[in-house]
mmCIF file of N, CA and C in Angstrom:
data_model
loop_
_atom_site.group_PDB
_atom_site.id
_atom_site.type_symbol
_atom_site.label_atom_id
_atom_site.label_comp_id
_atom_site.label_asym_id
_atom_site.label_seq_id
_atom_site.Cartn_x
_atom_site.Cartn_y
_atom_site.Cartn_z
ATOM 1 N N MET A 1 -12.375 -43.237 -30.776
ATOM 2 C CA MET A 1 -13.225 -42.106 -31.058
ATOM 3 C C MET A 1 -13.630 -41.386 -29.775
ATOM 4 N N LYS A 2 -13.936 -42.150 -28.713
ATOM 5 C CA LYS A 2 -14.317 -41.540 -27.443
ATOM 6 C C LYS A 2 -13.182 -40.716 -26.867
ATOM 7 N N LYS A 3 -11.950 -41.187 -27.034
ATOM 8 C CA LYS A 3 -10.791 -40.460 -26.518
ATOM 9 C C LYS A 3 -10.624 -39.123 -27.229
ATOM 10 N N ILE A 4 -10.852 -39.093 -28.518
ATOM 11 C CA ILE A 4 -10.722 -37.849 -29.292
ATOM 12 C C ILE A 4 -11.794 -36.855 -28.855
ATOM 13 N N ILE A 5 -13.021 -37.313 -28.680
ATOM 14 C CA ILE A 5 -14.113 -36.445 -28.244
ATOM 15 C C ILE A 5 -13.845 -35.921 -26.834
ATOM 16 N N LEU A 6 -13.361 -36.790 -25.943
ATOM 17 C CA LEU A 6 -13.037 -36.377 -24.586
ATOM 18 C C LEU A 6 -11.901 -35.348 -24.586
ATOM 19 N N LEU A 7 -10.874 -35.589 -25.386
ATOM 20 C CA LEU A 7 -9.749 -34.656 -25.488
ATOM 21 C C LEU A 7 -10.219 -33.317 -26.042
ATOM 22 N N LEU A 8 -11.060 -33.337 -27.060
ATOM 23 C CA LEU A 8 -11.600 -32.109 -27.637
ATOM 24 C C LEU A 8 -12.441 -31.352 -26.612
ATOM 25 N N PHE A 9 -13.246 -32.066 -25.835
ATOM 26 C CA PHE A 9 -14.062 -31.454 -24.788
ATOM 27 C C PHE A 9 -13.182 -30.783 -23.731
ATOM 28 N N ILE A 10 -12.112 -31.458 -23.307
ATOM 29 C CA ILE A 10 -11.197 -30.898 -22.305
ATOM 30 C C ILE A 10 -10.513 -29.639 -22.827
ATOM 31 N N VAL A 11 -10.062 -29.671 -24.073
ATOM 32 C CA VAL A 11 -9.399 -28.501 -24.654
ATOM 33 C C VAL A 11 -10.364 -27.324 -24.754
ATOM 34 N N ILE A 12 -11.558 -27.564 -25.214
ATOM 35 C CA ILE A 12 -12.549 -26.481 -25.337
ATOM 36 C C ILE A 12 -12.905 -25.925 -23.957
ATOM 37 N N THR A 13 -13.059 -26.785 -22.975
ATOM 38 C CA THR A 13 -13.363 -26.339 -21.611
ATOM 39 C C THR A 13 -12.211 -25.503 -21.046
ATOM 40 N N ALA A 14 -10.994 -25.944 -21.260
ATOM 41 C CA ALA A 14 -9.826 -25.213 -20.755
ATOM 42 C C ALA A 14 -9.728 -23.833 -21.400
ATOM 43 N N VAL A 15 -9.935 -23.765 -22.695
ATOM 44 C CA VAL A 15 -9.895 -22.478 -23.391
ATOM 45 C C VAL A 15 -11.025 -21.577 -22.910
ATOM 46 N N GLY A 16 -12.204 -22.142 -22.716
ATOM 47 C CA GLY A 16 -13.342 -21.357 -22.229
ATOM 48 C C GLY A 16 -13.108 -20.795 -20.842
ATOM 49 N N LEU A 17 -12.552 -21.611 -19.954
ATOM 50 C CA LEU A 17 -12.279 -21.138 -18.596
ATOM 51 C C LEU A 17 -11.144 -20.118 -18.561
ATOM 52 N N ALA A 18 -10.161 -20.293 -19.413
ATOM 53 C CA ALA A 18 -9.033 -19.362 -19.439
ATOM 54 C C ALA A 18 -9.458 -17.987 -19.934
ATOM 55 N N SER A 19 -10.481 -17.940 -20.771
ATOM 56 C CA SER A 19 -10.912 -16.651 -21.303
ATOM 57 C C SER A 19 -11.877 -15.913 -20.375
ATOM 58 N N CYS A 20 -12.355 -16.571 -19.335
ATOM 59 C CA CYS A 20 -13.250 -15.925 -18.373
ATOM 60 C C CYS A 20 -12.465 -14.973 -17.490
ATOM 61 N N LYS A 21 -13.059 -13.850 -17.194
ATOM 62 C CA LYS A 21 -12.442 -12.892 -16.283
ATOM 63 C C LYS A 21 -13.366 -12.704 -15.105
ATOM 64 N N GLY A 22 -12.791 -12.809 -13.916
ATOM 65 C CA GLY A 22 -13.564 -12.588 -12.705
ATOM 66 C C GLY A 22 -13.745 -11.102 -12.447
ATOM 67 N N SER A 23 -14.685 -10.764 -11.598
ATOM 68 C CA SER A 23 -14.933 -9.358 -11.274
ATOM 69 C C SER A 23 -13.943 -8.823 -10.250
ATOM 70 N N ASP A 24 -13.199 -9.716 -9.594
ATOM 71 C CA ASP A 24 -12.239 -9.287 -8.585
ATOM 72 C C ASP A 24 -10.811 -9.334 -9.106
ATOM 73 N N GLU A 25 -10.627 -9.012 -10.385
ATOM 74 C CA GLU A 25 -9.297 -8.992 -10.968
ATOM 75 C C GLU A 25 -8.474 -7.893 -10.305
ATOM 76 N N PRO A 26 -7.179 -8.128 -10.060
ATOM 77 C CA PRO A 26 -6.336 -7.081 -9.488
ATOM 78 C C PRO A 26 -6.251 -5.884 -10.426
ATOM 79 N N VAL A 27 -6.217 -4.717 -9.848
ATOM 80 C CA VAL A 27 -6.166 -3.480 -10.616
ATOM 81 C C VAL A 27 -4.838 -2.797 -10.341
ATOM 82 N N ASP A 28 -4.127 -2.446 -11.422
ATOM 83 C CA ASP A 28 -2.910 -1.662 -11.249
ATOM 84 C C ASP A 28 -3.322 -0.221 -11.029
ATOM 85 N N LEU A 29 -2.760 0.384 -9.998
ATOM 86 C CA LEU A 29 -3.076 1.776 -9.768
ATOM 87 C C LEU A 29 -1.804 2.546 -9.446
ATOM 88 N N THR A 30 -1.845 3.799 -9.767
ATOM 89 C CA THR A 30 -0.707 4.658 -9.519
ATOM 90 C C THR A 30 -1.020 5.524 -8.316
ATOM 91 N N ILE A 31 -0.186 5.390 -7.306
ATOM 92 C CA ILE A 31 -0.317 6.204 -6.107
ATOM 93 C C ILE A 31 0.600 7.397 -6.288
ATOM 94 N N HIS A 32 0.082 8.572 -6.067
ATOM 95 C CA HIS A 32 0.866 9.791 -6.237
ATOM 96 C C HIS A 32 1.414 10.240 -4.883
ATOM 97 N N VAL A 33 2.741 10.269 -4.766
ATOM 98 C CA VAL A 33 3.370 10.806 -3.563
ATOM 99 C C VAL A 33 3.455 12.317 -3.767
ATOM 100 N N ALA A 34 2.600 13.046 -3.071
ATOM 101 C CA ALA A 34 2.510 14.487 -3.242
ATOM 102 C C ALA A 34 3.650 15.219 -2.543
ATOM 103 N N GLN A 35 4.089 14.680 -1.409
ATOM 104 C CA GLN A 35 5.150 15.337 -0.649
ATOM 105 C C GLN A 35 5.803 14.319 0.270
ATOM 106 N N GLU A 36 7.119 14.453 0.438
ATOM 107 C CA GLU A 36 7.846 13.586 1.350
ATOM 108 C C GLU A 36 8.937 14.392 2.024
ATOM 109 N N THR A 37 8.994 14.295 3.340
ATOM 110 C CA THR A 37 10.051 14.988 4.080
ATOM 111 C C THR A 37 10.732 14.004 5.022
ATOM 112 N N PHE A 38 12.027 14.234 5.233
ATOM 113 C CA PHE A 38 12.818 13.410 6.139
ATOM 114 C C PHE A 38 13.695 14.371 6.935
ATOM 115 N N VAL A 39 13.212 14.735 8.122
ATOM 116 C CA VAL A 39 13.899 15.713 8.959
ATOM 117 C C VAL A 39 13.852 15.237 10.409
ATOM 118 N N ASN A 40 14.974 15.373 11.107
ATOM 119 C CA ASN A 40 15.047 15.059 12.540
ATOM 120 C C ASN A 40 14.447 13.701 12.895
ATOM 121 N N ARG A 41 14.875 12.687 12.196
ATOM 122 C CA ARG A 41 14.428 11.315 12.439
ATOM 123 C C ARG A 41 12.928 11.120 12.259
ATOM 124 N N GLN A 42 12.307 11.980 11.493
ATOM 125 C CA GLN A 42 10.878 11.842 11.187
ATOM 126 C C GLN A 42 10.702 11.857 9.674
ATOM 127 N N ILE A 43 10.016 10.841 9.201
ATOM 128 C CA ILE A 43 9.702 10.761 7.774
ATOM 129 C C ILE A 43 8.198 10.965 7.645
ATOM 130 N N GLU A 44 7.813 11.930 6.829
ATOM 131 C CA GLU A 44 6.391 12.178 6.562
ATOM 132 C C GLU A 44 6.160 12.001 5.069
ATOM 133 N N VAL A 45 5.173 11.194 4.741
ATOM 134 C CA VAL A 45 4.839 10.926 3.352
ATOM 135 C C VAL A 45 3.363 11.254 3.151
ATOM 136 N N HIS A 46 3.088 12.119 2.194
ATOM 137 C CA HIS A 46 1.717 12.513 1.853
ATOM 138 C C HIS A 46 1.387 11.878 0.507
ATOM 139 N N VAL A 47 0.397 10.985 0.494
ATOM 140 C CA VAL A 47 0.049 10.267 -0.735
ATOM 141 C C VAL A 47 -1.411 10.482 -1.113
ATOM 142 N N ILE A 48 -1.637 10.477 -2.405
ATOM 143 C CA ILE A 48 -2.997 10.612 -2.941
ATOM 144 C C ILE A 48 -3.375 9.275 -3.567
ATOM 145 N N VAL A 49 -4.485 8.703 -3.105
ATOM 146 C CA VAL A 49 -5.006 7.437 -3.638
ATOM 147 C C VAL A 49 -6.194 7.805 -4.525
ATOM 148 N N PRO A 50 -6.022 7.745 -5.856
ATOM 149 C CA PRO A 50 -7.018 8.294 -6.776
ATOM 150 C C PRO A 50 -8.193 7.397 -7.120
ATOM 151 N N ILE A 51 -8.420 6.315 -6.376
ATOM 152 C CA ILE A 51 -9.526 5.412 -6.720
ATOM 153 C C ILE A 51 -10.490 5.284 -5.548
ATOM 154 N N LYS A 52 -11.688 4.845 -5.862
ATOM 155 C CA LYS A 52 -12.687 4.548 -4.836
ATOM 156 C C LYS A 52 -12.362 3.185 -4.259
ATOM 157 N N LEU A 53 -12.091 3.141 -2.972
ATOM 158 C CA LEU A 53 -11.731 1.891 -2.315
ATOM 159 C C LEU A 53 -12.981 1.174 -1.822
ATOM 160 N N LYS A 54 -12.959 -0.148 -1.905
ATOM 161 C CA LYS A 54 -14.119 -0.949 -1.508
ATOM 162 C C LYS A 54 -14.201 -1.136 -0.001
ATOM 163 N N ASN A 55 -13.034 -1.293 0.642
ATOM 164 C CA ASN A 55 -13.056 -1.573 2.077
ATOM 165 C C ASN A 55 -11.745 -1.122 2.724
ATOM 166 N N ILE A 56 -11.709 -1.175 4.023
ATOM 167 C CA ILE A 56 -10.547 -0.724 4.788
ATOM 168 C C ILE A 56 -9.338 -1.626 4.548
ATOM 169 N N ALA A 57 -9.568 -2.889 4.224
ATOM 170 C CA ALA A 57 -8.458 -3.810 3.965
ATOM 171 C C ALA A 57 -7.638 -3.362 2.759
ATOM 172 N N GLU A 58 -8.299 -2.862 1.726
ATOM 173 C CA GLU A 58 -7.585 -2.343 0.554
ATOM 174 C C GLU A 58 -6.728 -1.147 0.932
ATOM 175 N N LEU A 59 -7.289 -0.248 1.721
ATOM 176 C CA LEU A 59 -6.545 0.933 2.149
ATOM 177 C C LEU A 59 -5.354 0.540 3.017
ATOM 178 N N ASN A 60 -5.553 -0.406 3.929
ATOM 179 C CA ASN A 60 -4.453 -0.891 4.769
ATOM 180 C C ASN A 60 -3.335 -1.484 3.919
ATOM 181 N N GLU A 61 -3.696 -2.273 2.921
ATOM 182 C CA GLU A 61 -2.690 -2.898 2.065
ATOM 183 C C GLU A 61 -1.885 -1.849 1.307
ATOM 184 N N ILE A 62 -2.556 -0.845 0.782
ATOM 185 C CA ILE A 62 -1.871 0.225 0.059
ATOM 186 C C ILE A 62 -0.915 0.962 0.990
ATOM 187 N N ALA A 63 -1.395 1.342 2.163
ATOM 188 C CA ALA A 63 -0.565 2.091 3.115
ATOM 189 C C ALA A 63 0.622 1.269 3.608
ATOM 190 N N MET A 64 0.411 -0.016 3.858
ATOM 191 C CA MET A 64 1.512 -0.887 4.307
ATOM 192 C C MET A 64 2.570 -1.036 3.218
ATOM 193 N N ASN A 65 2.135 -1.136 1.970
ATOM 194 C CA ASN A 65 3.087 -1.217 0.867
ATOM 195 C C ASN A 65 3.907 0.062 0.740
ATOM 196 N N ILE A 66 3.252 1.192 0.901
ATOM 197 C CA ILE A 66 3.963 2.472 0.848
ATOM 198 C C ILE A 66 4.986 2.546 1.975
ATOM 199 N N ALA A 67 4.583 2.152 3.171
ATOM 200 C CA ALA A 67 5.494 2.169 4.314
ATOM 201 C C ALA A 67 6.708 1.285 4.059
ATOM 202 N N SER A 68 6.481 0.116 3.550
ATOM 203 C CA SER A 68 7.573 -0.806 3.262
ATOM 204 C C SER A 68 8.527 -0.227 2.220
ATOM 205 N N GLN A 69 7.977 0.364 1.170
ATOM 206 C CA GLN A 69 8.807 0.952 0.120
ATOM 207 C C GLN A 69 9.628 2.121 0.652
ATOM 208 N N LYS A 70 9.015 2.963 1.462
ATOM 209 C CA LYS A 70 9.739 4.121 2.004
ATOM 210 C C LYS A 70 10.811 3.679 3.001
ATOM 211 N N TYR A 71 10.534 2.636 3.763
ATOM 212 C CA TYR A 71 11.527 2.105 4.685
ATOM 213 C C TYR A 71 12.740 1.582 3.899
ATOM 214 N N GLU A 72 12.482 0.825 2.847
ATOM 215 C CA GLU A 72 13.574 0.325 2.015
ATOM 216 C C GLU A 72 14.344 1.461 1.354
ATOM 217 N N GLU A 73 13.621 2.460 0.899
ATOM 218 C CA GLU A 73 14.236 3.599 0.217
ATOM 219 C C GLU A 73 15.213 4.349 1.134
ATOM 220 N N HIS A 74 14.878 4.470 2.413
ATOM 221 C CA HIS A 74 15.695 5.231 3.363
ATOM 222 C C HIS A 74 16.489 4.343 4.318
ATOM 223 N N PHE A 75 16.578 3.053 4.002
ATOM 224 C CA PHE A 75 17.212 2.084 4.894
ATOM 225 C C PHE A 75 18.635 2.494 5.295
ATOM 226 N N ASP A 76 19.434 2.913 4.343
ATOM 227 C CA ASP A 76 20.825 3.281 4.647
ATOM 228 C C ASP A 76 20.906 4.521 5.536
ATOM 229 N N GLU A 77 20.021 5.486 5.309
ATOM 230 C CA GLU A 77 20.015 6.702 6.125
ATOM 231 C C GLU A 77 19.519 6.423 7.552
ATOM 232 N N ILE A 78 18.580 5.515 7.683
ATOM 233 C CA ILE A 78 17.999 5.185 8.991
ATOM 234 C C ILE A 78 19.006 4.427 9.850
ATOM 235 N N GLY A 79 19.653 3.447 9.245
ATOM 236 C CA GLY A 79 20.611 2.633 9.994
ATOM 237 C C GLY A 79 19.939 1.936 11.160
ATOM 238 N N THR A 80 20.536 2.044 12.348
ATOM 239 C CA THR A 80 19.966 1.416 13.545
ATOM 240 C C THR A 80 19.317 2.428 14.477
ATOM 241 N N GLN A 81 19.251 3.672 14.047
ATOM 242 C CA GLN A 81 18.647 4.722 14.880
ATOM 243 C C GLN A 81 17.121 4.616 14.862
ATOM 244 N N THR A 82 16.495 5.142 15.920
ATOM 245 C CA THR A 82 15.031 5.162 15.963
ATOM 246 C C THR A 82 14.508 6.332 15.135
ATOM 247 N N HIS A 83 13.422 6.085 14.449
ATOM 248 C CA HIS A 83 12.766 7.095 13.613
ATOM 249 C C HIS A 83 11.261 6.902 13.730
ATOM 250 N N THR A 84 10.526 7.874 13.188
ATOM 251 C CA THR A 84 9.076 7.769 13.079
ATOM 252 C C THR A 84 8.708 7.982 11.616
ATOM 253 N N LEU A 85 7.826 7.133 11.103
ATOM 254 C CA LEU A 85 7.316 7.253 9.746
ATOM 255 C C LEU A 85 5.817 7.476 9.837
ATOM 256 N N THR A 86 5.331 8.555 9.233
ATOM 257 C CA THR A 86 3.892 8.838 9.215
ATOM 258 C C THR A 86 3.452 8.995 7.771
ATOM 259 N N ILE A 87 2.394 8.272 7.430
ATOM 260 C CA ILE A 87 1.827 8.345 6.086
ATOM 261 C C ILE A 87 0.463 9.012 6.186
ATOM 262 N N TYR A 88 0.302 10.103 5.451
ATOM 263 C CA TYR A 88 -0.970 10.824 5.373
ATOM 264 C C TYR A 88 -1.604 10.446 4.039
ATOM 265 N N VAL A 89 -2.856 9.996 4.073
ATOM 266 C CA VAL A 89 -3.510 9.490 2.868
ATOM 267 C C VAL A 89 -4.700 10.381 2.501
ATOM 268 N N TYR A 90 -4.677 10.845 1.260
ATOM 269 C CA TYR A 90 -5.708 11.746 0.736
ATOM 270 C C TYR A 90 -6.431 11.076 -0.430
ATOM 271 N N ALA A 91 -7.700 11.390 -0.603
ATOM 272 C CA ALA A 91 -8.481 10.837 -1.704
ATOM 273 C C ALA A 91 -8.329 11.664 -2.983
ATOM 274 N N SER A 92 -7.877 12.913 -2.855
ATOM 275 C CA SER A 92 -7.714 13.770 -4.039
ATOM 276 C C SER A 92 -6.638 14.817 -3.786
ATOM 277 N N SER A 93 -6.187 15.434 -4.856
ATOM 278 C CA SER A 93 -5.172 16.483 -4.719
ATOM 279 C C SER A 93 -5.761 17.727 -4.051
ATOM 280 N N ALA A 94 -7.063 17.953 -4.197
ATOM 281 C CA ALA A 94 -7.704 19.089 -3.531
ATOM 282 C C ALA A 94 -7.651 18.917 -2.018
ATOM 283 N N GLU A 95 -7.830 17.689 -1.557
ATOM 284 C CA GLU A 95 -7.743 17.430 -0.112
ATOM 285 C C GLU A 95 -6.310 17.605 0.390
ATOM 286 N N PHE A 96 -5.333 17.244 -0.444
ATOM 287 C CA PHE A 96 -3.937 17.466 -0.064
ATOM 288 C C PHE A 96 -3.670 18.963 0.065
ATOM 289 N N THR A 97 -4.143 19.736 -0.881
ATOM 290 C CA THR A 97 -3.965 21.188 -0.851
ATOM 291 C C THR A 97 -4.617 21.788 0.386
ATOM 292 N N ALA A 98 -5.771 21.243 0.780
ATOM 293 C CA ALA A 98 -6.489 21.730 1.960
ATOM 294 C C ALA A 98 -5.944 21.132 3.258
ATOM 295 N N ASN A 99 -4.924 20.274 3.144
ATOM 296 C CA ASN A 99 -4.324 19.603 4.299
ATOM 297 C C ASN A 99 -5.367 18.814 5.091
ATOM 298 N N ASN A 100 -6.189 18.061 4.344
ATOM 299 C CA ASN A 100 -7.253 17.252 4.935
ATOM 300 C C ASN A 100 -7.055 15.795 4.544
ATOM 301 N N PRO A 101 -6.298 15.011 5.345
ATOM 302 C CA PRO A 101 -6.087 13.602 5.002
ATOM 303 C C PRO A 101 -7.360 12.779 5.221
ATOM 304 N N SER A 102 -8.253 12.840 4.244
ATOM 305 C CA SER A 102 -9.592 12.252 4.383
ATOM 306 C C SER A 102 -9.574 10.747 4.589
ATOM 307 N N LEU A 103 -8.515 10.067 4.132
ATOM 308 C CA LEU A 103 -8.436 8.626 4.319
ATOM 309 C C LEU A 103 -7.609 8.259 5.556
ATOM 310 N N GLY A 104 -7.163 9.264 6.288
ATOM 311 C CA GLY A 104 -6.509 9.033 7.569
ATOM 312 C C GLY A 104 -4.998 9.001 7.524
ATOM 313 N N THR A 105 -4.424 8.491 8.606
ATOM 314 C CA THR A 105 -2.972 8.431 8.755
ATOM 315 C C THR A 105 -2.562 7.064 9.286
ATOM 316 N N LEU A 106 -1.315 6.735 9.046
ATOM 317 C CA LEU A 106 -0.725 5.504 9.560
ATOM 318 C C LEU A 106 0.677 5.854 10.024
ATOM 319 N N SER A 107 0.974 5.584 11.298
ATOM 320 C CA SER A 107 2.272 5.930 11.877
ATOM 321 C C SER A 107 3.017 4.684 12.318
ATOM 322 N N PHE A 108 4.331 4.727 12.156
ATOM 323 C CA PHE A 108 5.204 3.624 12.526
ATOM 324 C C PHE A 108 6.370 4.119 13.365
ATOM 325 N N ASP A 109 6.797 3.293 14.304
ATOM 326 C CA ASP A 109 8.097 3.452 14.941
ATOM 327 C C ASP A 109 9.064 2.629 14.105
ATOM 328 N N ILE A 110 10.219 3.195 13.841
ATOM 329 C CA ILE A 110 11.250 2.454 13.126
ATOM 330 C C ILE A 110 12.375 2.185 14.117
ATOM 331 N N ASN A 111 12.761 0.931 14.241
ATOM 332 C CA ASN A 111 13.801 0.503 15.177
ATOM 333 C C ASN A 111 13.463 0.945 16.598
ATOM 334 N N LYS A 112 12.255 0.641 16.997
ATOM 335 C CA LYS A 112 11.727 1.058 18.297
ATOM 336 C C LYS A 112 12.672 0.702 19.442
ATOM 337 N N ASP A 113 13.130 -0.532 19.483
ATOM 338 C CA ASP A 113 14.121 -0.954 20.475
ATOM 339 C C ASP A 113 14.875 -2.154 19.912
ATOM 340 N N ILE A 114 15.761 -2.696 20.685
ATOM 341 C CA ILE A 114 16.613 -3.793 20.220
ATOM 342 C C ILE A 114 15.817 -5.034 19.837
ATOM 343 N N THR A 115 14.661 -5.231 20.475
ATOM 344 C CA THR A 115 13.839 -6.408 20.173
ATOM 345 C C THR A 115 12.830 -6.148 19.058
ATOM 346 N N SER A 116 12.697 -4.888 18.625
ATOM 347 C CA SER A 116 11.734 -4.540 17.568
ATOM 348 C C SER A 116 12.405 -3.733 16.455
ATOM 349 N N PRO A 117 13.322 -4.348 15.714
ATOM 350 C CA PRO A 117 13.923 -3.614 14.604
ATOM 351 C C PRO A 117 12.928 -3.472 13.456
ATOM 352 N N GLY A 118 13.152 -2.517 12.593
ATOM 353 C CA GLY A 118 12.277 -2.319 11.438
ATOM 354 C C GLY A 118 11.014 -1.562 11.808
ATOM 355 N N LEU A 119 9.958 -1.801 11.041
ATOM 356 C CA LEU A 119 8.696 -1.083 11.207
ATOM 357 C C LEU A 119 7.806 -1.728 12.273
ATOM 358 N N SER A 120 7.291 -0.905 13.183
ATOM 359 C CA SER A 120 6.298 -1.325 14.178
ATOM 360 C C SER A 120 5.169 -0.303 14.153
ATOM 361 N N ILE A 121 3.943 -0.770 13.992
ATOM 362 C CA ILE A 121 2.806 0.160 13.917
ATOM 363 C C ILE A 121 2.665 0.911 15.233
ATOM 364 N N LEU A 122 2.635 2.218 15.143
ATOM 365 C CA LEU A 122 2.433 3.085 16.307
ATOM 366 C C LEU A 122 0.952 3.431 16.420
ATOM 367 N N GLU A 123 0.353 3.866 15.296
ATOM 368 C CA GLU A 123 -1.074 4.218 15.291
ATOM 369 C C GLU A 123 -1.648 4.028 13.893
ATOM 370 N N ASN A 124 -2.765 3.321 13.812
ATOM 371 C CA ASN A 124 -3.461 3.128 12.557
ATOM 372 C C ASN A 124 -4.775 3.904 12.637
ATOM 373 N N ALA A 125 -4.812 5.063 11.985
ATOM 374 C CA ALA A 125 -6.019 5.888 11.971
ATOM 375 C C ALA A 125 -6.549 6.010 10.549
ATOM 376 N N LEU A 126 -6.433 4.928 9.767
ATOM 377 C CA LEU A 126 -6.961 4.926 8.415
ATOM 378 C C LEU A 126 -8.469 4.752 8.468
ATOM 379 N N LYS A 127 -9.167 5.315 7.482
ATOM 380 C CA LYS A 127 -10.629 5.215 7.463
ATOM 381 C C LYS A 127 -11.131 5.312 6.037
ATOM 382 N N ILE A 128 -12.278 4.741 5.802
ATOM 383 C CA ILE A 128 -12.957 4.833 4.508
ATOM 384 C C ILE A 128 -14.150 5.746 4.705
ATOM 385 N N GLU A 129 -14.304 6.673 3.798
ATOM 386 C CA GLU A 129 -15.430 7.618 3.908
ATOM 387 C C GLU A 129 -16.742 6.974 3.611
#
């Protein structure tokens, strides 16, 4: 009888804990790439982040993911040549229209030299308002 009660208690506890949701649940968000240009070994990406960010770490993670995706997207075109990738981050489409990257910029050297292939941070000027 004790085993059945213990088993029932464990099952109820497991179901109760599984149904709890924490306040820090990951949020799926859609980042809007407003404009992208690739000219003369320079890639410029203008993105709109439509949510209120809690801290600079969230913004850094979003920008780094965008950089990685754009690098993969243009990998064949880049080859082994040096390039520059700059990401301009806006909080709204109105700021993009006004050419005001309110959340800052993030720049990378791509294939900087033989010892630094891929993405290398050139300047991180991201900011939270």
